[in-house]
Coordinates of C-alpha atoms in Angstrom, one line a residue:
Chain A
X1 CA -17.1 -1.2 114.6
X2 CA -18.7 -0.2 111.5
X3 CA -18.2 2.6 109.3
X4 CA -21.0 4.0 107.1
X5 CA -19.7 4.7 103.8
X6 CA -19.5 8.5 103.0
X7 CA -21.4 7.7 99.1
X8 CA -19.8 11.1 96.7
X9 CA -22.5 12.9 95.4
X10 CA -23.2 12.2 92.0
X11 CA -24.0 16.1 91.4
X12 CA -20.8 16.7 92.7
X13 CA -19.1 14.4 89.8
X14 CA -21.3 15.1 87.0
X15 CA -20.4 18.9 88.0
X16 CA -16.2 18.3 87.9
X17 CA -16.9 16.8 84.6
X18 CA -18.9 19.8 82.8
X19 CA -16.2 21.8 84.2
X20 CA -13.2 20.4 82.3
X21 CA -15.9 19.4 79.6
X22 CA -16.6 23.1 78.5
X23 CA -13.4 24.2 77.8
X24 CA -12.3 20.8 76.4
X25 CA -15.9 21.2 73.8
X26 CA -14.8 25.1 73.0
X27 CA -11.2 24.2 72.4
X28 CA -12.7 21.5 70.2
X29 CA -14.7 23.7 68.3
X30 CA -12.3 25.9 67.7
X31 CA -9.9 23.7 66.0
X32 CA -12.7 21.7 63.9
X33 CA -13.2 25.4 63.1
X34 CA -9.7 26.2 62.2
X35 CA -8.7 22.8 60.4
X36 CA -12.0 23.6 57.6
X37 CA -10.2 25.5 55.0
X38 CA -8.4 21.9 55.0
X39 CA -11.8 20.3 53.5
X40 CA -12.8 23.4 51.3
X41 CA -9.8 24.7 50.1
X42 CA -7.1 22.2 49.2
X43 CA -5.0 23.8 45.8
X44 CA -2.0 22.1 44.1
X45 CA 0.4 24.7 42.7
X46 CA 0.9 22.8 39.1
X47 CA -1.9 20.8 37.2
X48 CA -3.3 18.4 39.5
X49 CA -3.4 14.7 38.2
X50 CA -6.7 12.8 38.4
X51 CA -5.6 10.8 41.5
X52 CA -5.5 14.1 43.2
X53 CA -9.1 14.3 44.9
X54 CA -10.3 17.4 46.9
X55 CA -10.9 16.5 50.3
X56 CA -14.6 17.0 51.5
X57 CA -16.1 16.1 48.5
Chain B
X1 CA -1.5 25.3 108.4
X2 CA -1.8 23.2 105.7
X3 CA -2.4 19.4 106.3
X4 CA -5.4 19.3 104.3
X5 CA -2.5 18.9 101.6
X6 CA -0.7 16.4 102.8
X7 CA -1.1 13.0 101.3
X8 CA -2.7 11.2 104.6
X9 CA -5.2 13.8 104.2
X10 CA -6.4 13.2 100.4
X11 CA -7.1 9.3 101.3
X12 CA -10.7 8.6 99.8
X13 CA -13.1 7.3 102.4
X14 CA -15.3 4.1 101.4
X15 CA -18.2 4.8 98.9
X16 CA -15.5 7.3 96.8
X17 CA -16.7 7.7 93.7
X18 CA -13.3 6.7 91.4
X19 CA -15.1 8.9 88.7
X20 CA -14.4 11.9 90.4
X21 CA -10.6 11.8 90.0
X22 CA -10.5 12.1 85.8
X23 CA -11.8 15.0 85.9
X24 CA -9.3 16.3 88.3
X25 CA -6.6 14.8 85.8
X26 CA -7.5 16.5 82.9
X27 CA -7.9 19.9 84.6
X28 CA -4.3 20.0 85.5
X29 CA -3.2 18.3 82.2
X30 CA -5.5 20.9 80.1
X31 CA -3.9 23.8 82.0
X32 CA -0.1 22.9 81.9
X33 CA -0.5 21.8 78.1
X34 CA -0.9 25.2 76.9
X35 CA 2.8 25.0 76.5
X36 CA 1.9 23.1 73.0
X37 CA 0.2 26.4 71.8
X38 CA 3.0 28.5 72.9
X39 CA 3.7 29.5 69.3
X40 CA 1.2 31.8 69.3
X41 CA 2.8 33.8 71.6
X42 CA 5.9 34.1 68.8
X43 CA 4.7 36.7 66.8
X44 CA 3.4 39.0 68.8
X45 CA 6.3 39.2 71.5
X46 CA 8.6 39.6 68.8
X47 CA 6.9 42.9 68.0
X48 CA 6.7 43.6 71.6
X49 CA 8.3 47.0 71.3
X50 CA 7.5 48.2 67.3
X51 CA 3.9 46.9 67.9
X52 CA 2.4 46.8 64.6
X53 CA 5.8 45.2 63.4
X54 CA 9.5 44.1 64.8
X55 CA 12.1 46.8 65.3
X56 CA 15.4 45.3 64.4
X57 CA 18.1 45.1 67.3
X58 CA 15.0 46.0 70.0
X59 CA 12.8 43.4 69.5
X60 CA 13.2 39.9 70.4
X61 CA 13.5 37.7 67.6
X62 CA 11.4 34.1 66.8
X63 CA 13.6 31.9 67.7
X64 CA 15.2 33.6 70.7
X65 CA 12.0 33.6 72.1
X66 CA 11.1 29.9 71.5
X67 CA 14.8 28.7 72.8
X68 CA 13.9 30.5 75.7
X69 CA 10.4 29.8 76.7
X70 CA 9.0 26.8 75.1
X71 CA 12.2 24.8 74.5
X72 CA 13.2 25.6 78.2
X73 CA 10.0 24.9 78.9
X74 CA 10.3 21.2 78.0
X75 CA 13.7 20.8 79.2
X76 CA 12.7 22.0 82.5
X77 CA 9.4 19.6 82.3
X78 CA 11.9 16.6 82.0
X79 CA 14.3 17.6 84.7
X80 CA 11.6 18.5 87.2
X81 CA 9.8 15.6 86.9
X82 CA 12.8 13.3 87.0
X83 CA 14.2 15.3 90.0
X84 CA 10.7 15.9 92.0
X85 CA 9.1 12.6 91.3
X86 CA 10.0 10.9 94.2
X87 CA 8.8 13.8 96.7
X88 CA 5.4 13.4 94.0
X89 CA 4.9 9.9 95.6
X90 CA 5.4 11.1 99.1
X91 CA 3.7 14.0 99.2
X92 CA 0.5 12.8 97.2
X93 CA -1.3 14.5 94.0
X94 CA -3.2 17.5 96.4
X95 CA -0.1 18.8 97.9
X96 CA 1.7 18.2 94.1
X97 CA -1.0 20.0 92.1
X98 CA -0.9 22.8 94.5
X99 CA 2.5 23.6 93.8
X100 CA 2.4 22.8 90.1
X101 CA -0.3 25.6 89.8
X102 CA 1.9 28.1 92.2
X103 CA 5.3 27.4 89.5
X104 CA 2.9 27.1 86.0
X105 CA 0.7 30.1 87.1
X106 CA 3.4 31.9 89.2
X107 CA 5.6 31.3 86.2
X108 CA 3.4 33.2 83.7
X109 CA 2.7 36.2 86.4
X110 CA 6.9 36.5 86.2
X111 CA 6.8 36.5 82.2
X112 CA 3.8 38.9 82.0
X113 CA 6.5 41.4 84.2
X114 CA 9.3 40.0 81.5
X115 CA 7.2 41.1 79.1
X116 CA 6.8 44.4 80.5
X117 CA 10.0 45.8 81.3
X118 CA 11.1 43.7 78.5
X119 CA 13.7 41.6 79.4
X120 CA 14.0 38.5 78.0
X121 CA 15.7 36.4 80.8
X122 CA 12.8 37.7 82.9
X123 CA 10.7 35.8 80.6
X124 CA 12.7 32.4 80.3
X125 CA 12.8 32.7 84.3
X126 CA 9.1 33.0 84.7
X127 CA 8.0 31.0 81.6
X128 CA 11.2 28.4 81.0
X129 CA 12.2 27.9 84.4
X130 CA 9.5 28.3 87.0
X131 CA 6.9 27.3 84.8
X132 CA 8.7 24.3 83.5
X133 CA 9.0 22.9 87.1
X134 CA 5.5 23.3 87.3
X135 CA 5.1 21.6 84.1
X136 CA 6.8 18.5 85.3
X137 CA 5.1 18.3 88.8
X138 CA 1.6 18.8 87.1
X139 CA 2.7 16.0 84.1
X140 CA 3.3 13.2 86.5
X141 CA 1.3 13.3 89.5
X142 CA -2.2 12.8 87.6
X143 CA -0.9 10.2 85.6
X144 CA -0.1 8.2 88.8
X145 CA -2.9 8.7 90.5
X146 CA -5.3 7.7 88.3
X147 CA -3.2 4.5 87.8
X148 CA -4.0 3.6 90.7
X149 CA -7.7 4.3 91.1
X150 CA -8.1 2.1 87.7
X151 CA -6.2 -1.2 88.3
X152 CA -9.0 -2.9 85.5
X153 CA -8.5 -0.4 82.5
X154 CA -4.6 1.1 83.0
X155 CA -4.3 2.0 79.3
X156 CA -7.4 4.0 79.6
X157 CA -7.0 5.9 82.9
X158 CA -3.4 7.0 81.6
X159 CA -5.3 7.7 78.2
X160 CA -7.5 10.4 80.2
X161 CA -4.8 12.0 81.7
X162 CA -2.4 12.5 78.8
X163 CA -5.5 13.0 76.7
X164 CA -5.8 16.1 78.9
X165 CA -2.1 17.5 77.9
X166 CA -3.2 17.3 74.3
X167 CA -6.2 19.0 74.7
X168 CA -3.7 21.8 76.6
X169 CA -3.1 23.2 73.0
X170 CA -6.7 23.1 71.5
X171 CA -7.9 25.4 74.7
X172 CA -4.8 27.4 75.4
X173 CA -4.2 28.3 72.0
X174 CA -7.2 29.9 70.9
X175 CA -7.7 31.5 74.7
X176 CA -4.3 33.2 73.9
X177 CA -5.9 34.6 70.7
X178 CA -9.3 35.8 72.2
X179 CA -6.9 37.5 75.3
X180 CA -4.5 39.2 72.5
X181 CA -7.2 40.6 70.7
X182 CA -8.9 42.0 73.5
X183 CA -6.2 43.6 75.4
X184 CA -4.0 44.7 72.5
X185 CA -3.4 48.8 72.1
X186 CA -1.6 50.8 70.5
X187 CA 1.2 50.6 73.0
X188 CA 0.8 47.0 74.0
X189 CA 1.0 43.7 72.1
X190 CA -1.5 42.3 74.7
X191 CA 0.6 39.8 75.8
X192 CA 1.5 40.6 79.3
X193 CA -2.5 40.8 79.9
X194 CA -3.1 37.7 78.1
X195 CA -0.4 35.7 80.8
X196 CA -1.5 37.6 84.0
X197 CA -5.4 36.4 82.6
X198 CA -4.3 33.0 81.8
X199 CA -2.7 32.8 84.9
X200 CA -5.5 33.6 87.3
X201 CA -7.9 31.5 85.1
X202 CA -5.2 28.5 85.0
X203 CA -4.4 29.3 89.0
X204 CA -8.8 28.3 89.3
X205 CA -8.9 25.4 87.7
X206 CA -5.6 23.4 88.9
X207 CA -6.9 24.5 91.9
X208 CA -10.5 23.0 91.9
X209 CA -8.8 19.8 90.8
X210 CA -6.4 19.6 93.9
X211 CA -9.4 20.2 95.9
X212 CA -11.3 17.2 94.0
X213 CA -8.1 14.8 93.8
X214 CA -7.9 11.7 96.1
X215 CA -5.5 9.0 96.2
X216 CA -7.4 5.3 96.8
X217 CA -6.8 3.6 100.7
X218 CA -4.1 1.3 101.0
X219 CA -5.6 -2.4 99.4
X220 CA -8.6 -0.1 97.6
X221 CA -9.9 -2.7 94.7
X222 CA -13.0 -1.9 92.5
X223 CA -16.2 -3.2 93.4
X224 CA -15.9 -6.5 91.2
X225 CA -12.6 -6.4 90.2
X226 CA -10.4 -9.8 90.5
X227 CA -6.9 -9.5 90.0
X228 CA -6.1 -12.0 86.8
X229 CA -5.4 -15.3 88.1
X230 CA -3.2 -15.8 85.1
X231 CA -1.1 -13.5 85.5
X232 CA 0.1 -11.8 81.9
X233 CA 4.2 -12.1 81.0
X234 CA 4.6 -8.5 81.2
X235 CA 2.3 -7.7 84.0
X236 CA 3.8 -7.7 87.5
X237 CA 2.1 -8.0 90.7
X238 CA 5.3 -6.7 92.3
X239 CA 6.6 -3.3 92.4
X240 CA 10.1 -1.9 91.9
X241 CA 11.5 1.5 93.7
X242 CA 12.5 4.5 91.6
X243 CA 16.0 4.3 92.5
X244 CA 16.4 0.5 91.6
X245 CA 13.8 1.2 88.8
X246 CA 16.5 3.1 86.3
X247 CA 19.2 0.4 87.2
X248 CA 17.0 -2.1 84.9
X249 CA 17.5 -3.1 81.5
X250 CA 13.9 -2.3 80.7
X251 CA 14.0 1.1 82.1
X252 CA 16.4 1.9 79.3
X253 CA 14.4 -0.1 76.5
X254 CA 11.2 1.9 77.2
X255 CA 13.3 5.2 77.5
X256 CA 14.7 4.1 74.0
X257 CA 11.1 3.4 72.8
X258 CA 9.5 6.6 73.7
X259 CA 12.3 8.5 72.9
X260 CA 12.2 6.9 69.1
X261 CA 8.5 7.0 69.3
X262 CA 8.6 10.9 69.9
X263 CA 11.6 11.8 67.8
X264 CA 9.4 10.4 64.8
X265 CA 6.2 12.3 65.9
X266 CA 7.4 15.6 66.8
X267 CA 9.5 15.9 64.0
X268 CA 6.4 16.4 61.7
X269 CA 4.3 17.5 63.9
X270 CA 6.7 20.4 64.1
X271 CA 7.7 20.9 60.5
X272 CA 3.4 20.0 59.8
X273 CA 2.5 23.9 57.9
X274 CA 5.9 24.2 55.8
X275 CA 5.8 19.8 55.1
X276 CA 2.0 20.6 53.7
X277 CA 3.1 23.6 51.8
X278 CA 6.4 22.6 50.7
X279 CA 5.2 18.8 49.4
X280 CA 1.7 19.8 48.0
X281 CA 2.2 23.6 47.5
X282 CA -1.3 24.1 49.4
X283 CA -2.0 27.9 51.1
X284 CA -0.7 29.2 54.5
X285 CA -4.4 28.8 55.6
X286 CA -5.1 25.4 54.2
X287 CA -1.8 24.3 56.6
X288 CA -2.8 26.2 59.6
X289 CA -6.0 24.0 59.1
X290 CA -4.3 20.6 58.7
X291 CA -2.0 22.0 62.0
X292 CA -5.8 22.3 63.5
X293 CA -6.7 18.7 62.4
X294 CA -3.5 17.0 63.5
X295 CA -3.9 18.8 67.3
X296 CA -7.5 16.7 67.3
X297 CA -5.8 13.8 66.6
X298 CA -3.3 13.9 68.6
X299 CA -5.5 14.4 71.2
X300 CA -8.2 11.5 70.2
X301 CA -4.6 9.0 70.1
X302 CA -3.6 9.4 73.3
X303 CA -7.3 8.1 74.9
X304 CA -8.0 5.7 72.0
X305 CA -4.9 3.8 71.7
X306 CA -4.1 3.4 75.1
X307 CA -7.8 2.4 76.0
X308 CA -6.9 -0.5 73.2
X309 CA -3.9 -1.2 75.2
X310 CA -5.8 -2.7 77.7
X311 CA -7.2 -5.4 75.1
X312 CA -4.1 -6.3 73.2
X313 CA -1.5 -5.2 75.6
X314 CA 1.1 -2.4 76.2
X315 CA 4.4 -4.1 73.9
X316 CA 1.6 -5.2 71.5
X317 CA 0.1 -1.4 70.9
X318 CA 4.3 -0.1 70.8
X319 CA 4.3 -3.0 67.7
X320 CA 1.9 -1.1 66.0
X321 CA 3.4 2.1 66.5
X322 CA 6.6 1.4 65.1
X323 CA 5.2 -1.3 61.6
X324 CA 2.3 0.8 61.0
X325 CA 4.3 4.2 61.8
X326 CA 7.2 3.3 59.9
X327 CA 4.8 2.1 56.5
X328 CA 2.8 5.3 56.8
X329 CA 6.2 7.4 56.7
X330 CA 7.3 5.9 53.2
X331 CA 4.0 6.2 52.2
X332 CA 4.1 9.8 52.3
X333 CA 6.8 10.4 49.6
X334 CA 4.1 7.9 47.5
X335 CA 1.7 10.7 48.3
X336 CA 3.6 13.5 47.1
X337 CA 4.5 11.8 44.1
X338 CA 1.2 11.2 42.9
X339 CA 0.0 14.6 44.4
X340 CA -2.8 12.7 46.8
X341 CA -3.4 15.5 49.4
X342 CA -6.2 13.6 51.0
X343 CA -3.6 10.7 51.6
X344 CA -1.3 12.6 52.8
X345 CA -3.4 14.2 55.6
X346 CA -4.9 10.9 56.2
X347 CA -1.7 9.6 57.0
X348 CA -0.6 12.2 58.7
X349 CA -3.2 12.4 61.1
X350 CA -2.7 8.2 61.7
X351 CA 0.8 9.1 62.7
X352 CA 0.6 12.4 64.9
X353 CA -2.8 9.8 67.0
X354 CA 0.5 7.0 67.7
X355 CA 2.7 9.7 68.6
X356 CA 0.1 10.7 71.0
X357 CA -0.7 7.0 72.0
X358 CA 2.9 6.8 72.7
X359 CA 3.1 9.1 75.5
X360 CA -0.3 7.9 77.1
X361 CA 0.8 4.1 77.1
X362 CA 4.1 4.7 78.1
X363 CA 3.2 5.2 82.2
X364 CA 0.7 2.2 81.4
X365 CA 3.6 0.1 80.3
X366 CA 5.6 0.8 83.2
X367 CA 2.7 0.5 85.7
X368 CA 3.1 -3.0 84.2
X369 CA 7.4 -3.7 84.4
X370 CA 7.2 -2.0 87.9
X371 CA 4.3 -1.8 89.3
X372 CA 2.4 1.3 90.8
X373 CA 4.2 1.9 94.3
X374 CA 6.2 4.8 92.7
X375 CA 5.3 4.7 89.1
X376 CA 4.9 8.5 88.9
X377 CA 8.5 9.2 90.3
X378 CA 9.8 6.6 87.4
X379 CA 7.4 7.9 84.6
X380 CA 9.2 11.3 85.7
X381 CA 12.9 9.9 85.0
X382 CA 11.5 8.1 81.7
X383 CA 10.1 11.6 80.4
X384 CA 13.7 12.6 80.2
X385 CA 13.1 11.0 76.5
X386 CA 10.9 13.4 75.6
X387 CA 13.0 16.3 76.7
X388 CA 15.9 14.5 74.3
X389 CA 13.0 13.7 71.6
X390 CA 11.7 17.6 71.6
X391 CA 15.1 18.9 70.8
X392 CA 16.1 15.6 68.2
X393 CA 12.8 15.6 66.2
X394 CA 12.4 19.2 64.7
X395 CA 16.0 19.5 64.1
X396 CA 16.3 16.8 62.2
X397 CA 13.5 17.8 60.0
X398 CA 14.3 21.3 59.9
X399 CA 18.2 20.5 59.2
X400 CA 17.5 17.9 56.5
X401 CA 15.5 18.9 54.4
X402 CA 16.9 22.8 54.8
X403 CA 20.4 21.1 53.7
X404 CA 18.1 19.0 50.4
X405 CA 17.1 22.1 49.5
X406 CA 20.2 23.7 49.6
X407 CA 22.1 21.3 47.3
X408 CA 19.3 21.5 44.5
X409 CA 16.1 18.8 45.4
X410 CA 13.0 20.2 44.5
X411 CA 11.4 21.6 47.9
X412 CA 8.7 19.2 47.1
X413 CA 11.0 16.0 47.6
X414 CA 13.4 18.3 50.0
X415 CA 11.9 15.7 53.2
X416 CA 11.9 12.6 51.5
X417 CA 15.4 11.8 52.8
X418 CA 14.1 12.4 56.5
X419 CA 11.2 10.6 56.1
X420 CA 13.2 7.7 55.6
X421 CA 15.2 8.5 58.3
X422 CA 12.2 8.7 60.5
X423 CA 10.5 5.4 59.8
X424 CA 14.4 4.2 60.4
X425 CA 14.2 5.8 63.9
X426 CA 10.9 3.7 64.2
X427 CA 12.6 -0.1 63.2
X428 CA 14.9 1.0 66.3
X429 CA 12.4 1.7 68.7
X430 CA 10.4 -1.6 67.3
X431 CA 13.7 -3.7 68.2
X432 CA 13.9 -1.8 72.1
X433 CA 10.2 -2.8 72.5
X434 CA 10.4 -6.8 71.1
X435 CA 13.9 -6.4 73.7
X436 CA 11.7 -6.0 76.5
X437 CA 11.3 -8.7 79.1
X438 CA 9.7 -8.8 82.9
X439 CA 11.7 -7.1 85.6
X440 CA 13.9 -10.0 87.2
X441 CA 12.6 -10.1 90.8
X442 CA 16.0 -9.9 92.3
X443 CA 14.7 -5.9 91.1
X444 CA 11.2 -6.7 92.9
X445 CA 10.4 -4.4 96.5
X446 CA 10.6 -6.7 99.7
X447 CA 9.1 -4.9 102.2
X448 CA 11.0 -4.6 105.7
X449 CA 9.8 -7.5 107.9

């Protein structure tokens, strides 16, 4: 007896994968998004000493 | 009426496409992790009744509402796996994910009505309790599954699926925010839309991946894959039931180690916005972006350093956990003393990825002690750890370095002390995972005959 194997369409996985990919990528964005005043604003309350280096730059 | 759940049902015919199941994974773990963004919920349900702000004695207040949805939450995640993941292994992911979506989804349609009629224990019903035991059905049952469709790369198919629980916060957080704005009015908060939303959306997609989920056919080995013939110290071939499981020595070691592994993490990861503002005096907004940064990271650890567990080996990644870990957490009262932001985040960001790492190598390690017969139903009573890690961590931050800045240290060397105390908590878990041995096969599954 033989059994033909049933192949799963590769349509069908590269489909499941955009699906959880799209939120995944906007989710990404947004917190790439959120974390940038780290990279642009980054302020020491007192005199900062030399070794203090603003991040981004 | 509904076979098509049942596990017998959900076996992969020949020429299955393995590639199909991550996906699946991640869906559920993407949904249920919204729990991490909970906090965003905080605010606005505490002004549930004033609106535009909280009306003292009426509204709920902070931290009645996070002891009562997001710290149930967890504590519910912990129990229901642990109690559940047995029936997980019978039943089979389909059947699993299924009713993970009913309690998580079902869950948020009973807070939305808590929200409503505003009532509090409503709320901790539908969000704490029902939603945490679909919290702990939906944690386990992808992490098993996929275990078992990637015998060659463990570390990485367990990296996928936690992966997915991190990225829970990055989605479900700013969702919440886009929801709030929309439906909020001037007589709602636009919370109880934002659930019932987030539940039908969340009820889709958990959906669609119980549809897609398969478990492999009994013997199913990837094309070209050949079991090691030398086989590694800590890598078993055997397997070891649940209830015999917990009875082992190194059931408790690896409960020790994530537990230690997670008390560490959380604690900062917690205390993350007042730690950056406290130590380096940087702006609300400048913190809420390092809170942003550290959520990527966490995420990015879990896949990364449990894909590298694969090439230098489960108790060989917890090593590097617990030295690097601990030497990163006295670095950071170095930081603050020479006022080096970037170090700091840098840092920070190391640690929060192994905290991550941690929980996606843990069901990888015990895939390897006990093998994968019922490796979800064990990785559910191991999770127990985090429930105890959850409620350790942020206290012992938040205590601490409240009690150092009570007695007079500078708020900027207010966590010093408990960053000692963390890399501490770190040596400990370093001595539970060097403790760890194989599973003595008196332990081993002999199969009736």
């Amino acid at each position: 007896m033989s059994e033909t194997p049933s192949k799963t369409s590769p349509l069908l996985v590269a489909v499941a994968w955009v699906i959880v990919s799209l939120p995944l990528g906007w989710g990404l964005y947004q917190s790439v998004m959120k974390s940038k005043p780290l990279f642009s604003g980054v302020t020491a309350p007192a005199a900062q000493p030399a070794s203090a280096v603003v991040p981004g730059k | 009426m509904f076979s098509f759940l049942d596990r017998e049902n959900t076996v992969a015919p020949p020429g299955f496409n393995r590639w199909l199941v991550p996906p699946a994974a991640i869906a559920v773990q993407m949904c249920i992790g919204e729990i991490y963004s909970f906090s965003v919920f905080n605010l606005p349900l505490s002004r549930a009744i004033g609106i535009s702000k909280s009306v003292p004695d009426q509204d709920w207040t902070v931290p009645s509402i996070v002891l009562w949805t997001y710290s149930l939450g967890l504590v519910i995640l912990g129990f229901s796996a642990a109690v559940f993941g047995k029936w997980v292994e019978i039943q089979g992911p389909r059947k699993t994910m299924v009713a993970s979506a009913c309690c998580f989804c079902g869950g948020l349609v009973i807070a939305s009505l808590g929200v409503n009629l505003h009532q509090l224990w409503l709320v901790a019903v539908g969000y704490g309790l029902v939603g945490g035991i679909g919290l702990g059905l939906g944690y386990i049952a992808p992490v098993s599954t996929l275990v078992k469709w990637f015998p060659d790369r463990p570390g990485m198919a367990t990296g996928m699926a936690i992966m997915g629980f991190g990225s829970g916060a990055l989605v479900g957080g700013p969702l919440a925010i886009v929801l709030m704005d929309h439906f909020k009015s001037a007589t709602s908060v636009g919370v109880k839309e934002a659930f019932l939303v987030m539940a039908g959306l969340y009820f889709v997609m958990m959906n669609f991946a119980a549809f897609i989920v398969r478990v492999p056919a009994p013997g199913w080995k990837p094309a070209g894959f050949v079991a090691p013939v030398q086989p590694q110290e800590l890598v078993t071939t055997a397997n070891v039931t649940v209830d015999v499981a917990w009875k082992t020595p190194q059931f408790w070691l690896l409960w020790m180690v994530l537990c230690m592994n997670v008390t560490a993490g959380i604690g900062v990861l917690a205390q993350a916005s007042p730690m950056a503002q406290d130590m380096f005096g940087v702006s609300a907004a400048v913190a809420g972006g390092f809170v942003g940064l550290l959520s990527i990271f966490n995420m990015g650890g879990r896949f990364l350093w449990s894909s590298f567990s694969d090439i230098i080996g489960r108790k060989g990644v917890f090593c590097v956990y617990f030295l690097l870990g601990c030497a990163l957490y006295l670095t950071i009262p170095y930081a603050q003393k020479v006022n080096n932001v970037v170090l700091f985040v840098a840092v920070a960001c190391v640690i929060i990825s192994m905290y991550g790492g941690g929980f996606a190598t843990t069901p990888a390690y015990l895939r390897d002690l006990f093998g994968t017969m019922q490796v979800g139903a064990i990785h559910g009573r191991v999770i127990t750890a985090w429930s105890m890690a959850a409620v350790l961590g942020p206290q012992l931050v938040t205590n601490i370095s409240a009690y150092q800045k009570a007695h007079g240290v500078p708020k900027e060397q207010a966590y010093n002390t408990t960053l000692y105390l963390m890399a501490g908590v770190l040596l400990i878990g370093l001595v539970c995972n060097l403790l760890v041995r194989p599973v003595d096969e008196k332990y081993h599954y002999k199969a009736a005959t």
